[in-house]
Short mmCIF file of C-alpha atoms in Angstrom, two decimals:
data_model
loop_
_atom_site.label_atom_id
_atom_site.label_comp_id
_atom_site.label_asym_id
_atom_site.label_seq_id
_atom_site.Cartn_x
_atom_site.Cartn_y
_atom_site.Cartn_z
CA UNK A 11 63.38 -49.31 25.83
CA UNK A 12 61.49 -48.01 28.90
CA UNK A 13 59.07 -45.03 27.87
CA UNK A 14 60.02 -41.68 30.05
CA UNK A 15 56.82 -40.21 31.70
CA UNK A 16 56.80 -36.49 32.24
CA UNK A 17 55.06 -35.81 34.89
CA UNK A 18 53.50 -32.21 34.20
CA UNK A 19 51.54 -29.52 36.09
CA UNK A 20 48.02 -30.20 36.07
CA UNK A 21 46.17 -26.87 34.31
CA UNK A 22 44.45 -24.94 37.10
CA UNK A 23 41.33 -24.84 35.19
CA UNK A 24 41.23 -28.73 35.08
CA UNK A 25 41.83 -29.54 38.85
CA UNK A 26 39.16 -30.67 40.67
CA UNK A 27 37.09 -28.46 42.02
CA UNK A 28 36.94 -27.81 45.37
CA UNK A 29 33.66 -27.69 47.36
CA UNK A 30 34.99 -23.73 48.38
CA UNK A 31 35.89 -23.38 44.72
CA UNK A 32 33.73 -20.13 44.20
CA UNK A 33 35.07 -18.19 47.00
CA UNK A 34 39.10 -19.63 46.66
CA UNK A 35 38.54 -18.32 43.56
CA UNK A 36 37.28 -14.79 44.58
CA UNK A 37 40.03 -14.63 47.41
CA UNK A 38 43.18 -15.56 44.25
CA UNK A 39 42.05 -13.65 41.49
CA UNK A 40 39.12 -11.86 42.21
CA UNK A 41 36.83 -13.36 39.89
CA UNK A 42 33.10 -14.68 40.84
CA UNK A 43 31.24 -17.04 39.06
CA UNK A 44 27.92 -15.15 37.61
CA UNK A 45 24.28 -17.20 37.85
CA UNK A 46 21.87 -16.44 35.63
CA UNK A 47 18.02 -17.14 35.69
CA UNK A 48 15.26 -16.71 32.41
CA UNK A 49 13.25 -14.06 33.46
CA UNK A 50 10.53 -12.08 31.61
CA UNK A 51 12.23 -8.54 33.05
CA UNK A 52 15.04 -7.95 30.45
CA UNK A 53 14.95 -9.18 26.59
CA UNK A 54 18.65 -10.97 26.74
CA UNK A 55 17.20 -12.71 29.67
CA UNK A 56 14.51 -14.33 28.17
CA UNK A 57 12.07 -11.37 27.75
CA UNK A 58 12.76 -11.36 23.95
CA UNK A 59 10.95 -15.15 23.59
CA UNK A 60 7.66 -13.83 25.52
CA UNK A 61 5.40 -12.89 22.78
CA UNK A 62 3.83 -9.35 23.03
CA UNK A 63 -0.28 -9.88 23.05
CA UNK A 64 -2.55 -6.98 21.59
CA UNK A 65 -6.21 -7.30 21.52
CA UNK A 66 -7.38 -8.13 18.14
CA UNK A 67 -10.64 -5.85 18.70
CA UNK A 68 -9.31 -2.28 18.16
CA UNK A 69 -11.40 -0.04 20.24
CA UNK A 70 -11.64 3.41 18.95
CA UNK A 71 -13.57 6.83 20.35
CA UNK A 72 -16.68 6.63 19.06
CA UNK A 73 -17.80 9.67 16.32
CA UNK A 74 -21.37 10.19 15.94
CA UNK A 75 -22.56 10.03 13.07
CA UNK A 76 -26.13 12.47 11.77
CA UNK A 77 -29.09 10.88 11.69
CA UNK A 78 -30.34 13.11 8.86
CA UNK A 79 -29.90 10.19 6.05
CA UNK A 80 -32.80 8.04 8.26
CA UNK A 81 -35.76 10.40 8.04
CA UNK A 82 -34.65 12.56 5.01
CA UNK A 83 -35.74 11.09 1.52
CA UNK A 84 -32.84 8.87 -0.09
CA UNK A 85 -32.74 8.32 -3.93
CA UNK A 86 -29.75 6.06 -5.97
CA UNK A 87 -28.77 8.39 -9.10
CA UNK A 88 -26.63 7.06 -11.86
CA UNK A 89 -24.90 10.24 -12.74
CA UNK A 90 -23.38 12.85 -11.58
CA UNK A 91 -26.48 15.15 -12.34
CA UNK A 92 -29.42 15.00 -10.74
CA UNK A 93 -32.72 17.18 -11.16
CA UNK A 94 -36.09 17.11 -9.55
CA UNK A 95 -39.54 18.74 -10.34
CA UNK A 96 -41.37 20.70 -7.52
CA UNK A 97 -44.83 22.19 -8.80
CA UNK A 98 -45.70 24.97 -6.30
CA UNK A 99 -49.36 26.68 -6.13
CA UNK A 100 -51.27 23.68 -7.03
CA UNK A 101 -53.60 23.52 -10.24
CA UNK A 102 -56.44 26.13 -9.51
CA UNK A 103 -60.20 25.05 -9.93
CA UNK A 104 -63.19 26.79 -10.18
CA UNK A 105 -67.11 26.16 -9.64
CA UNK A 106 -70.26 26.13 -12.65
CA UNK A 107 -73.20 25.70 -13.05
CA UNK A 108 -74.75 22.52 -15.02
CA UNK A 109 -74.72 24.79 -18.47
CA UNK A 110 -72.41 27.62 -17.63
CA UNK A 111 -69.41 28.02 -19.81
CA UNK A 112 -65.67 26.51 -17.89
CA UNK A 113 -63.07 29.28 -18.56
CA UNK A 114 -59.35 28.00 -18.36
CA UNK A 115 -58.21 27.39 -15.81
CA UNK A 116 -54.39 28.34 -14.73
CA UNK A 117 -51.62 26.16 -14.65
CA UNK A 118 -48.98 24.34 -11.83
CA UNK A 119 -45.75 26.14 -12.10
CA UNK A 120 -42.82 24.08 -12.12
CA UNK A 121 -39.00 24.92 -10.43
CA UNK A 122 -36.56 22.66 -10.28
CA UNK A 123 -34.52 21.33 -7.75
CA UNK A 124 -30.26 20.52 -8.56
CA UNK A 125 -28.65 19.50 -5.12
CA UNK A 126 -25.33 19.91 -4.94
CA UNK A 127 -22.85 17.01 -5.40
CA UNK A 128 -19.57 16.13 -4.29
CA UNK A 129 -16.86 13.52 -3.75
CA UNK A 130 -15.75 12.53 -0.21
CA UNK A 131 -12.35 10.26 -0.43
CA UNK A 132 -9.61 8.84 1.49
CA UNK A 133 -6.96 7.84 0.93
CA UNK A 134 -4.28 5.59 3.90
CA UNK A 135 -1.66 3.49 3.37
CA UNK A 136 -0.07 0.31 5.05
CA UNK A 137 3.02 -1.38 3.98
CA UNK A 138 2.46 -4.92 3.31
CA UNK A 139 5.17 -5.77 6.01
CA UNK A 140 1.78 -4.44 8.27
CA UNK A 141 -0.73 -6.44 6.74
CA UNK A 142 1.27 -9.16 6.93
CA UNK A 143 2.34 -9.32 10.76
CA UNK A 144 -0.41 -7.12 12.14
CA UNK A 145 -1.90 -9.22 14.78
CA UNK A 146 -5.77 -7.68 13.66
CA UNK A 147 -7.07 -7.59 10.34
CA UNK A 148 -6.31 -4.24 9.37
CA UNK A 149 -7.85 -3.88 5.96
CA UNK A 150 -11.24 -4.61 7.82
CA UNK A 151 -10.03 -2.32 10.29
CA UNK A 152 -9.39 0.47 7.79
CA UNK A 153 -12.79 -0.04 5.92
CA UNK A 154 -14.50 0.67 8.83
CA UNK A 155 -12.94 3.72 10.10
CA UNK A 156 -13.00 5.10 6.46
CA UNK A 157 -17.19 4.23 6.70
CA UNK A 158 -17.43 6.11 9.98
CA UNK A 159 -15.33 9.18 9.25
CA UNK A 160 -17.86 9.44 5.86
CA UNK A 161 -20.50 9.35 7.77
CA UNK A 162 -19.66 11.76 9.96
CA UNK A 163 -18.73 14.18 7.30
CA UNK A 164 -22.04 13.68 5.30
CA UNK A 165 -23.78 13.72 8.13
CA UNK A 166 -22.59 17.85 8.90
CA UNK A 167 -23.20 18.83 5.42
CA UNK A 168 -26.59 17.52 5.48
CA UNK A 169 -27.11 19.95 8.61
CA UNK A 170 -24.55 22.94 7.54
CA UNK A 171 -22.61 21.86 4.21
CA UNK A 172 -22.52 25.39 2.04
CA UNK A 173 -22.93 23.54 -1.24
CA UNK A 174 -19.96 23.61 -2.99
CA UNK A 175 -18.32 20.34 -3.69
CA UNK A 176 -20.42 18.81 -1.24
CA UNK A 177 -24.36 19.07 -0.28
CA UNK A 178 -26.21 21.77 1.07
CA UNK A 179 -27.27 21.75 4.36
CA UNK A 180 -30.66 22.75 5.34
CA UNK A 181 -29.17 25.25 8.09
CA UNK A 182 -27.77 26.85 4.78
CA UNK A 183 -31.41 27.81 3.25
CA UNK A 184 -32.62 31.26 3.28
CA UNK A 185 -34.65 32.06 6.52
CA UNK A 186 -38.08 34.78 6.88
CA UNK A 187 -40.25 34.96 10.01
CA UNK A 188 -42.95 34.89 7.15
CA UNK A 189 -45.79 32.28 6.71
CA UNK A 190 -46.05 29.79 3.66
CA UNK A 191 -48.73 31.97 1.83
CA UNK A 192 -46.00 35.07 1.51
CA UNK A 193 -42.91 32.96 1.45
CA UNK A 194 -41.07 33.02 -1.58
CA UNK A 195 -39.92 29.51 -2.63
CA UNK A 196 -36.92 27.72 -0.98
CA UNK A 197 -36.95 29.50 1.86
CA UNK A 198 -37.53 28.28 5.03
CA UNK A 199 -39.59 29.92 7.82
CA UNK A 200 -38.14 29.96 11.44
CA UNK A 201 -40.13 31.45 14.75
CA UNK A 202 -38.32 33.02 17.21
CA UNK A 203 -37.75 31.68 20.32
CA UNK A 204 -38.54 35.49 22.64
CA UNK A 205 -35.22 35.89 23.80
CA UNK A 206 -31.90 36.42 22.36
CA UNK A 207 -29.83 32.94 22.76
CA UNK A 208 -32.56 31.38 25.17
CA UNK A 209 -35.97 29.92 25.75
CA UNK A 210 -38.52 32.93 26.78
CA UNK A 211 -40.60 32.35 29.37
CA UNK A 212 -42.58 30.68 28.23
CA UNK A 213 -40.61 28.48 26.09
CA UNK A 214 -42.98 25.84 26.16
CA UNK A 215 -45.94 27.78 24.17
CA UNK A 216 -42.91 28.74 21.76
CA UNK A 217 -42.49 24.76 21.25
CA UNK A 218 -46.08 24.69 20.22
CA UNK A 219 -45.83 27.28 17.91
CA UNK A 220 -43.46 25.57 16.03
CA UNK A 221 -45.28 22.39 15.31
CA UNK A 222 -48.36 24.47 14.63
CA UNK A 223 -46.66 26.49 12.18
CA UNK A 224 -45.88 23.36 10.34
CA UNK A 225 -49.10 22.68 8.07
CA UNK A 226 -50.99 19.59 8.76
CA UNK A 227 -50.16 17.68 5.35
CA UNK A 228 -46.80 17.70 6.64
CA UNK A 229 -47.01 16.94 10.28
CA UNK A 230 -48.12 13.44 9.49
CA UNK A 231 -44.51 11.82 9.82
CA UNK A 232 -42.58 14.96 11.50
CA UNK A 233 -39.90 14.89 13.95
CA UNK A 234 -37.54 17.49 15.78
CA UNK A 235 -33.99 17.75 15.33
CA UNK A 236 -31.80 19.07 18.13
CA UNK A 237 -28.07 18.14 19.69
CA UNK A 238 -28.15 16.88 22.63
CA UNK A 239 -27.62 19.80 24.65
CA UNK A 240 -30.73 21.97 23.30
CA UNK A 241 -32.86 18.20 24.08
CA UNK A 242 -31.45 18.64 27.83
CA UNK A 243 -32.52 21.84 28.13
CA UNK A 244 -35.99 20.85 26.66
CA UNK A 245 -36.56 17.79 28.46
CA UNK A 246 -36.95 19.78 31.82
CA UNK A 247 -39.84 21.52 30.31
CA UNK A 248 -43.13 21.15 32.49
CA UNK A 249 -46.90 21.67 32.01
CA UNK A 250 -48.49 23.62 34.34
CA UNK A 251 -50.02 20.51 36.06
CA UNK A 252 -45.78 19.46 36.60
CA UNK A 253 -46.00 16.94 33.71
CA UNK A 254 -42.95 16.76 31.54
CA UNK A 255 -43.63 18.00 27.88
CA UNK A 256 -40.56 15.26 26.90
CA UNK A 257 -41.59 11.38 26.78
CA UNK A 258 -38.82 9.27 27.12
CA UNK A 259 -39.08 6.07 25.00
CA UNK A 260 -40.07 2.59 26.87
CA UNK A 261 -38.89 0.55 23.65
CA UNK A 262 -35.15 0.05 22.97
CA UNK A 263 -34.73 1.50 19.65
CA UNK A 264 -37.62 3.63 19.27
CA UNK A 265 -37.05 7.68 19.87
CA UNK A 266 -38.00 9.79 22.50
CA UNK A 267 -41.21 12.14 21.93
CA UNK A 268 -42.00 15.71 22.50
CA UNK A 269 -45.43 16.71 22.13
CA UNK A 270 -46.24 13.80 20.50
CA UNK A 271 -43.85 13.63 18.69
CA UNK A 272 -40.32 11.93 17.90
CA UNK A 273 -36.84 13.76 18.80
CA UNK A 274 -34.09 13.14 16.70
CA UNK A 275 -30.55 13.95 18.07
CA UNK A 276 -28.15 15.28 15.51
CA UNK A 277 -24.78 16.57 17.28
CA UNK A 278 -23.84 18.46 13.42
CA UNK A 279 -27.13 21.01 14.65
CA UNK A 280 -25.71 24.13 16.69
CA UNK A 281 -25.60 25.02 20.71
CA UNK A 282 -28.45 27.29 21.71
CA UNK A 283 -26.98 30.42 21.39
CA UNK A 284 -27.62 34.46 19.83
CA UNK A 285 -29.30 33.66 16.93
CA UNK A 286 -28.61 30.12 16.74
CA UNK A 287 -31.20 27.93 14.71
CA UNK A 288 -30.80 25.35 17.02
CA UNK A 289 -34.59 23.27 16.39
CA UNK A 290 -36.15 22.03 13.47
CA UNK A 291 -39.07 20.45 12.86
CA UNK A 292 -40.41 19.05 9.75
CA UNK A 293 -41.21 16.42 7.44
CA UNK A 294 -37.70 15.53 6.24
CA UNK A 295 -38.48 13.12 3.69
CA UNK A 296 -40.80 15.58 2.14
CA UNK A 297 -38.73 18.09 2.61
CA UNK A 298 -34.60 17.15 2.59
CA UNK A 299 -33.77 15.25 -0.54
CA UNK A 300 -30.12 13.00 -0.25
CA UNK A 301 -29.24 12.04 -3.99
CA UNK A 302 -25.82 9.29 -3.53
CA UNK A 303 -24.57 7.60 -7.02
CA UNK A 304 -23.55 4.48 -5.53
CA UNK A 305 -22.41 3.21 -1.99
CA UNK A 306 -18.79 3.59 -0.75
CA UNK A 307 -16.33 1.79 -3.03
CA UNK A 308 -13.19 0.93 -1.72
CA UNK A 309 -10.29 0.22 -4.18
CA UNK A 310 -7.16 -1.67 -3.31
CA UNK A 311 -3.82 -0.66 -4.61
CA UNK A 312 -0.80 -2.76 -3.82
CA UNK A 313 1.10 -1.42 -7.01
CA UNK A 314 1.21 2.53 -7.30
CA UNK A 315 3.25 3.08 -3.94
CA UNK A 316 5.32 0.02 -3.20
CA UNK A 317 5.80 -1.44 -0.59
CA UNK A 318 2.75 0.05 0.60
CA UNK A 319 -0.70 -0.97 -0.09
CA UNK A 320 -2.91 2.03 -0.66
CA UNK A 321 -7.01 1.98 -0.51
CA UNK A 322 -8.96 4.81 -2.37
CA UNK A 323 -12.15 5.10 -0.59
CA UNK A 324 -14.87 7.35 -2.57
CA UNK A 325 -18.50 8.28 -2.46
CA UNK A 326 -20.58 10.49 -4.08
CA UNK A 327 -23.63 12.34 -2.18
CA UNK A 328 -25.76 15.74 -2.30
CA UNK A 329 -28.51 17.13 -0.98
CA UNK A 330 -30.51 19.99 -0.55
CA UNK A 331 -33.93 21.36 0.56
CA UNK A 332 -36.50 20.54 -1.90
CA UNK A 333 -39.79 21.61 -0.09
CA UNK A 334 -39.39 24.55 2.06
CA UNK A 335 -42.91 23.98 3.56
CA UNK A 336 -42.19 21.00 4.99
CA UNK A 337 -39.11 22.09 7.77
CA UNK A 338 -39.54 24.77 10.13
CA UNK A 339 -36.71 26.18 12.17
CA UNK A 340 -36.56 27.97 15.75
CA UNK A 341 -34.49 31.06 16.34
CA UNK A 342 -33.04 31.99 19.18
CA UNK A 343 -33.45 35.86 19.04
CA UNK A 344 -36.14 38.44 20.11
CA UNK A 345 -37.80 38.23 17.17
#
């Protein structure tokens, strides 16, 4: 028995195509053929298998941080309390002969010194999810902005903190135009600068003053502490010969000196101004005392608040002025 072939149709979608296929196509039904190309422009195109790079060094705006910790003097308590002995007069002594009789003499009197203490924290969170795919390290990253913001913010209350739950700055002493003889304890003396919010005249002489009034004991190891826009104003200061009073350092490192000697800048100390006790000079470590009861500890704390990952950052510092000889301040008033 013969087999019957059917000859049948052939589907338009498997006839051959022609070499005008694209544009019969377009004439019959209207349809186009679409070409495609990877490309880096849109995500379904490709973009989505470009990785995204991000520079693993996070650069951040840079806080300054006071430079009152280097020159004042820095001791490690081990709890929260902290008290110092200041003996103020001296022991008086007297002269005799070979057989004359030695009355008693009188006696050192004692104060002492408390600074104030508090606790600086922080506290920031990252989910895990962050640790995890960050593409920099950011518990590193988050230690090290927690140590600069700390130092920042001890740094202004070593300058202006008002003592309560944190040190006290030695902007926040009692001030008297009197000298040390007539001064009563803790308070510090400041000279005035001749003019209200500016340098008089002759603001030079005022400069000189200023160290002067600072006893000799304590000038060995002095410095002056200004921002930097009372050290601009300064460093144009000339002698009468047209020599600058301000000696820039030639060392990397090493400060600049004015009138022998060094200038530290501490942005936390106020803009000339009214009033303003915008220079100090002293002996810091003699005279600014930093008590801290251990260094920044950092604790990590993936279980409190999950998924996130907290870190409790704390520190414990005061301060205060211990020997109100040893700073002397410049006001910017009349007198």
């Amino acid at each position: 028995m013969s087999e019957t072939v059917v000859a049948r149709p052939v589907l338009d979608g498997a006839r051959a195509a022609a070499a005008d296929a694209a544009f019969d196509g377009f004439v019959r039904t209207g349809a186009a053929i679409e070409m495609k190309a990877f490309t880096g422009v849109s995500g379904d195109q490709g973009g989505y298998a470009i990785p995204r790079e991000i520079d693993q060094q996070i650069d951040a705006v840079l806080k300054s941080a006071s430079p009152i910790r280097s020159i004042a003097n820095v001791v490690q308590v081990g709890s929260a309390g902290y008290r110092k002995l200041v003996t103020t007069g001296g022991t008086p002594s007297g002269w005799a002969g070979e057989t004359d009789a030695r009355p008693v003499t009188g006696t050192s009197t004692f104060v002492e010194i408390a600074p104030p203490m508090g606790e600086l924290y922080a506290n920031p969170s990252a989910s895990q999810a962050m640790l995890d795919d960050a593409q920099f390290d950011v518990e590193a990253w988050l230690a090290g902005e927690i140590a600069a913001e700390f130092a920042k913010a001890e740094g202004a209350a070593f300058v202006g903190g008002n003592g309560t739950n944190r040190p006290r700055g030695f902007l926040q002493a009692p001030t008297a135009a009197t000298a040390d003889a007539t001064r009563a304890f803790g308070t510090l003396q400041y000279l005035a600068s001749g003019a209200a919010g500016d340098f008089a005249a002759n603001g030079a002489d005022r400069l000189i003053d200023l160290v002067q009034a600072l006893r000799a004991p304590y000038r060995q190891g002095a410095a002056f502490v200004m921002n930097a826009s009372t050290a601009a104003r300064i460093r144009k200061f000339k002698t009468s010969d047209g020599q600058f009073l301000w000696q820039p350092s030639l060392v990397s490192g090493q400060a600049a000196t004015l009138l022998g000697y060094p200038v530290v800048e501490a942005e936390d100390m106020p803009d000339i101004a009214a009033n303003s006790l915008s220079i100090a000079f002293g002996n810091f470590r003699a005279g600014y005392l930093i008590a801290e009861r251990s260094e920044t500890s950092i604790l990590r704390d993936p279980y409190s608040n999950k998924p996130f990952v907290t870190f409790y950052a704390t520190k414990r510092v005061g301060g205060c002025v211990t020997n109100s000889e040893a700073i002397k301040l410049m006001k910017f008033a009349a007198s």
